[in-house]
């Protein structure tokens, strides 16, 4: 059966010492639990140091380039993150999509590169405000999945997780309503079921992300088909990350 997941996206925050301290603090306060996957996504520069002292909290990359090597100044390749022992990666975060113009077809290449390197994908999807207000957000999100993820076969897909993050809720303090969250997560589960069958659909963890914090997480995590959270701001503070783990 699928696991509960609590993931922290540290984005472009924390220096090396602060990253190590945050990892040590949350490791000391949480305990390893068979039903949970804990994952943090630190900035690139701190990955190696953290991997070398890693405990039960998994360490993932926020980004990578799908080519193995070559003339891509400033990029870090899928093989380079694999080489230092990375086993998880975010793909399709809305900040990559909007600020760095990553398209569904480029994200598909990243998904394939990750799968080839046995890196578990946390695939992010979510609609902008304009789509939420004037169009069909479920269609928009399922299209993101169809164009970048659903070419995988069942065995490959089983290694992935999906994170639904409405763009208008990220870093804004504006969390989606329980109804909006349940509706989208159930629609995603149903899409998985119609493409891959009930058994595979039941094995995929679907996380919610967007202004999730201890004060609203109990309500969010109890929504239908929500298996955990991808947390930005509140993952930078050890006590709030630990409190979030108590909200399931
Ligand atoms: P937030 O970020 O929790 O700060 O809204 C979530 C994310 O971007 O993954």
Coordinates of C-alpha atoms and ligand atoms in Angstrom, one line a residue:
X1 CA 0.0 0.0 0.0
X2 CA 1.1 3.6 -0.6
X3 CA 3.1 5.4 2.0
X4 CA 2.4 8.7 3.7
X5 CA 5.0 11.3 2.6
X6 CA 6.3 14.4 4.2
X7 CA 8.7 16.3 1.9
X8 CA 10.4 19.6 2.4
X9 CA 11.4 21.8 -0.6
X10 CA 14.1 24.1 0.8
X11 CA 14.3 26.0 -2.5
X12 CA 17.2 28.5 -2.8
X13 CA 17.4 29.0 1.0
X14 CA 20.0 28.1 3.7
X15 CA 23.8 28.1 3.7
X16 CA 25.8 24.9 4.1
X17 CA 25.9 25.1 7.9
X18 CA 22.2 25.9 8.2
X19 CA 21.3 23.0 5.9
X20 CA 23.3 20.5 8.0
X21 CA 21.8 21.9 11.2
X22 CA 18.2 21.7 9.9
X23 CA 18.7 18.1 8.7
X24 CA 20.2 17.2 12.1
X25 CA 17.4 18.9 14.0
X26 CA 14.6 17.2 12.1
X27 CA 16.3 13.9 12.2
X28 CA 16.6 14.1 16.0
X29 CA 13.0 15.0 16.4
X30 CA 11.4 12.6 14.0
X31 CA 11.7 8.9 14.1
X32 CA 12.0 6.4 11.3
X33 CA 8.6 4.9 10.5
X34 CA 7.7 2.2 8.0
X35 CA 4.5 4.0 7.0
X36 CA 6.2 7.3 6.2
X37 CA 8.7 8.6 3.7
X38 CA 10.5 11.7 4.8
X39 CA 12.3 13.6 2.1
X40 CA 14.1 16.9 1.9
X41 CA 15.2 18.8 -1.2
X42 CA 18.1 21.0 -0.3
X43 CA 20.0 23.4 -2.7
X44 CA 22.4 21.6 -5.0
X45 CA 25.5 22.8 -3.2
X46 CA 24.6 21.1 0.0
X47 CA 23.6 17.7 -1.5
X48 CA 26.9 15.9 -1.2
X49 CA 27.6 16.9 2.4
X50 CA 24.1 15.9 3.4
X51 CA 24.2 12.6 1.5
X52 CA 27.5 11.7 3.2
X53 CA 25.9 12.1 6.6
X54 CA 22.4 10.9 5.6
X55 CA 20.1 9.1 8.1
X56 CA 16.5 7.9 7.5
X57 CA 15.4 11.2 6.0
X58 CA 15.9 10.9 2.3
X59 CA 17.7 13.6 0.3
X60 CA 16.5 14.6 -3.2
X61 CA 17.5 17.1 -5.9
X62 CA 15.3 20.0 -6.7
X63 CA 16.3 19.9 -10.3
X64 CA 18.7 18.3 -12.9
X65 CA 19.3 18.4 -16.6
X66 CA 18.2 15.3 -18.5
X67 CA 21.4 15.1 -20.7
X68 CA 24.3 13.1 -19.3
X69 CA 26.9 15.7 -20.0
X70 CA 27.8 18.4 -22.5
X71 CA 27.7 22.1 -23.1
X72 CA 25.0 23.2 -20.7
X73 CA 26.7 25.9 -18.7
X74 CA 25.5 26.1 -15.1
X75 CA 23.5 22.9 -15.2
X76 CA 23.9 19.7 -13.2
X77 CA 23.2 16.4 -15.0
X78 CA 21.0 13.5 -14.1
X79 CA 24.1 11.3 -14.1
X80 CA 26.0 13.7 -11.8
X81 CA 23.2 13.7 -9.1
X82 CA 23.0 9.9 -9.4
X83 CA 26.7 9.7 -9.0
X84 CA 26.6 11.2 -5.5
X85 CA 23.8 8.9 -4.4
X86 CA 20.6 10.9 -5.0
X87 CA 17.5 8.7 -5.2
X88 CA 14.7 11.3 -5.5
X89 CA 14.1 14.4 -7.6
X90 CA 11.4 17.0 -8.1
X91 CA 10.3 17.4 -11.6
X92 CA 7.9 20.0 -12.9
X93 CA 7.8 22.4 -9.9
X94 CA 5.8 25.4 -10.9
X95 CA 8.8 27.7 -10.3
X96 CA 10.7 25.7 -12.9
X97 CA 7.8 25.8 -15.3
X98 CA 7.1 29.5 -15.0
X99 CA 10.5 31.1 -14.2
X100 CA 12.6 28.8 -16.2
X101 CA 10.1 28.0 -19.0
X102 CA 10.2 24.2 -18.6
X103 CA 7.6 22.8 -21.0
X104 CA 5.6 19.5 -20.7
X105 CA 7.8 18.0 -23.4
X106 CA 11.1 19.0 -21.6
X107 CA 9.7 17.6 -18.3
X108 CA 8.9 14.3 -20.1
X109 CA 12.6 14.1 -21.0
X110 CA 13.5 14.7 -17.4
X111 CA 11.1 12.0 -16.3
X112 CA 12.7 9.5 -18.7
X113 CA 16.2 10.5 -17.6
X114 CA 15.3 10.0 -13.9
X115 CA 13.7 6.6 -14.6
X116 CA 16.7 5.4 -16.5
X117 CA 18.9 6.4 -13.6
X118 CA 16.6 4.8 -11.0
X119 CA 15.8 8.1 -9.4
X120 CA 12.3 8.3 -7.9
X121 CA 10.3 11.2 -9.4
X122 CA 8.1 13.5 -7.4
X123 CA 6.2 15.0 -10.3
X124 CA 4.6 18.4 -9.6
X125 CA 1.5 19.6 -11.3
X126 CA -0.9 22.4 -10.7
X127 CA -2.9 25.2 -12.3
X128 CA -2.3 29.0 -12.4
X129 CA -5.0 31.3 -10.9
X130 CA -6.3 32.2 -14.3
X131 CA -7.1 28.6 -15.1
X132 CA -8.7 28.1 -11.6
X133 CA -11.0 31.1 -12.2
X134 CA -11.8 30.8 -15.9
X135 CA -11.1 27.3 -17.2
X136 CA -11.2 23.7 -16.1
X137 CA -8.4 23.1 -13.6
X138 CA -8.9 19.3 -13.6
X139 CA -8.4 19.2 -17.3
X140 CA -5.3 21.4 -17.1
X141 CA -3.7 19.2 -14.5
X142 CA -4.5 15.9 -16.0
X143 CA -3.1 17.2 -19.3
X144 CA 0.2 18.0 -17.5
X145 CA 0.3 14.4 -16.3
X146 CA -0.6 13.0 -19.7
X147 CA 2.0 15.0 -21.6
X148 CA 4.9 14.3 -19.2
X149 CA 4.3 11.3 -17.1
X150 CA 1.7 8.9 -18.5
X151 CA 3.9 7.5 -21.2
X152 CA 5.6 5.4 -18.5
X153 CA 4.7 1.8 -18.1
X154 CA 3.2 0.5 -14.9
X155 CA 6.5 -0.6 -13.4
X156 CA 8.1 2.7 -14.0
X157 CA 5.1 4.7 -12.8
X158 CA 5.0 2.8 -9.6
X159 CA 8.3 4.4 -8.6
X160 CA 6.9 7.9 -8.9
X161 CA 4.8 10.2 -6.7
X162 CA 2.6 13.1 -7.7
X163 CA 2.5 16.5 -6.0
X164 CA -0.5 18.7 -6.7
X165 CA 0.4 22.3 -6.1
X166 CA -2.0 25.0 -7.3
X167 CA 0.3 27.8 -8.3
X168 CA -1.8 30.5 -6.7
X169 CA -1.4 28.7 -3.3
X170 CA 2.5 28.4 -3.4
X171 CA 4.2 30.9 -1.0
X172 CA 1.1 33.0 -0.9
X173 CA -0.5 31.9 2.4
X174 CA -3.6 31.1 0.4
X175 CA -4.3 27.3 0.8
X176 CA -6.8 25.6 -1.5
X177 CA -10.1 24.7 0.1
X178 CA -10.7 21.1 1.3
X179 CA -13.2 20.7 -1.4
X180 CA -10.8 21.9 -4.1
X181 CA -8.1 19.6 -2.8
X182 CA -10.3 16.5 -2.5
X183 CA -11.7 17.1 -6.0
X184 CA -8.3 17.4 -7.7
X185 CA -6.7 14.5 -5.8
X186 CA -9.6 12.3 -6.6
X187 CA -9.5 13.3 -10.2
X188 CA -5.8 12.5 -10.3
X189 CA -6.4 9.1 -8.7
X190 CA -9.2 8.4 -11.2
X191 CA -6.9 9.3 -14.1
X192 CA -4.3 6.9 -12.7
X193 CA -6.9 4.2 -12.5
X194 CA -8.2 4.6 -16.0
X195 CA -4.7 4.6 -17.4
X196 CA -3.0 2.0 -15.2
X197 CA -5.8 0.2 -13.3
X198 CA -7.0 0.2 -9.7
X199 CA -4.0 -1.6 -8.2
X200 CA -1.4 0.7 -9.6
X201 CA -3.5 3.8 -8.9
X202 CA -3.7 2.7 -5.2
X203 CA 0.0 2.5 -4.9
X204 CA 0.9 6.1 -6.0
X205 CA 1.2 8.7 -3.2
X206 CA -0.4 12.0 -4.1
X207 CA 0.9 14.9 -2.1
X208 CA -0.6 18.4 -1.7
X209 CA 1.6 21.5 -1.7
X210 CA 0.9 25.2 -1.4
X211 CA 1.0 27.2 1.9
X212 CA 0.7 24.0 4.0
X213 CA 1.6 24.6 7.6
X214 CA 0.9 23.1 11.0
X215 CA -2.2 25.3 11.5
X216 CA -4.0 24.0 8.3
X217 CA -2.3 20.6 7.7
X218 CA -4.7 18.4 9.7
X219 CA -7.5 19.6 7.4
X220 CA -5.4 19.2 4.2
X221 CA -4.0 15.8 5.1
X222 CA -7.5 14.5 5.9
X223 CA -8.8 15.3 2.4
X224 CA -9.7 12.4 0.2
X225 CA -6.7 10.9 -1.7
X226 CA -4.2 13.1 0.0
X227 CA -1.2 11.1 1.1
X228 CA 1.1 13.8 2.3
X229 CA 2.6 17.2 1.7
X230 CA 5.3 19.0 -0.3
X231 CA 6.2 21.8 2.0
X232 CA 8.1 25.0 1.1
X233 CA 8.3 27.8 3.7
X234 CA 7.2 25.6 6.7
X235 CA 9.9 23.0 6.0
X236 CA 12.7 25.6 6.8
X237 CA 11.7 25.7 10.5
X238 CA 12.5 22.4 12.3
X239 CA 9.6 22.6 14.8
X240 CA 7.0 23.3 12.1
X241 CA 8.3 20.4 9.9
X242 CA 8.1 18.1 12.9
X243 CA 4.6 19.4 13.8
X244 CA 3.5 18.7 10.2
X245 CA 4.4 15.1 10.7
X246 CA 2.0 14.9 13.6
X247 CA -0.9 16.2 11.5
X248 CA -1.6 13.0 9.7
Ligands
LIG1 P1 5.0 26.7 0.1 O1 5.8 26.0 -1.1 O2 4.7 25.6 1.1 O3 6.0 27.8 0.6 O4 3.8 27.4 -0.4 C1 5.4 24.8 -1.6 C2 6.2 24.4 -2.8 O5 6.6 25.3 -3.6 O6 6.6 23.2 -3.0

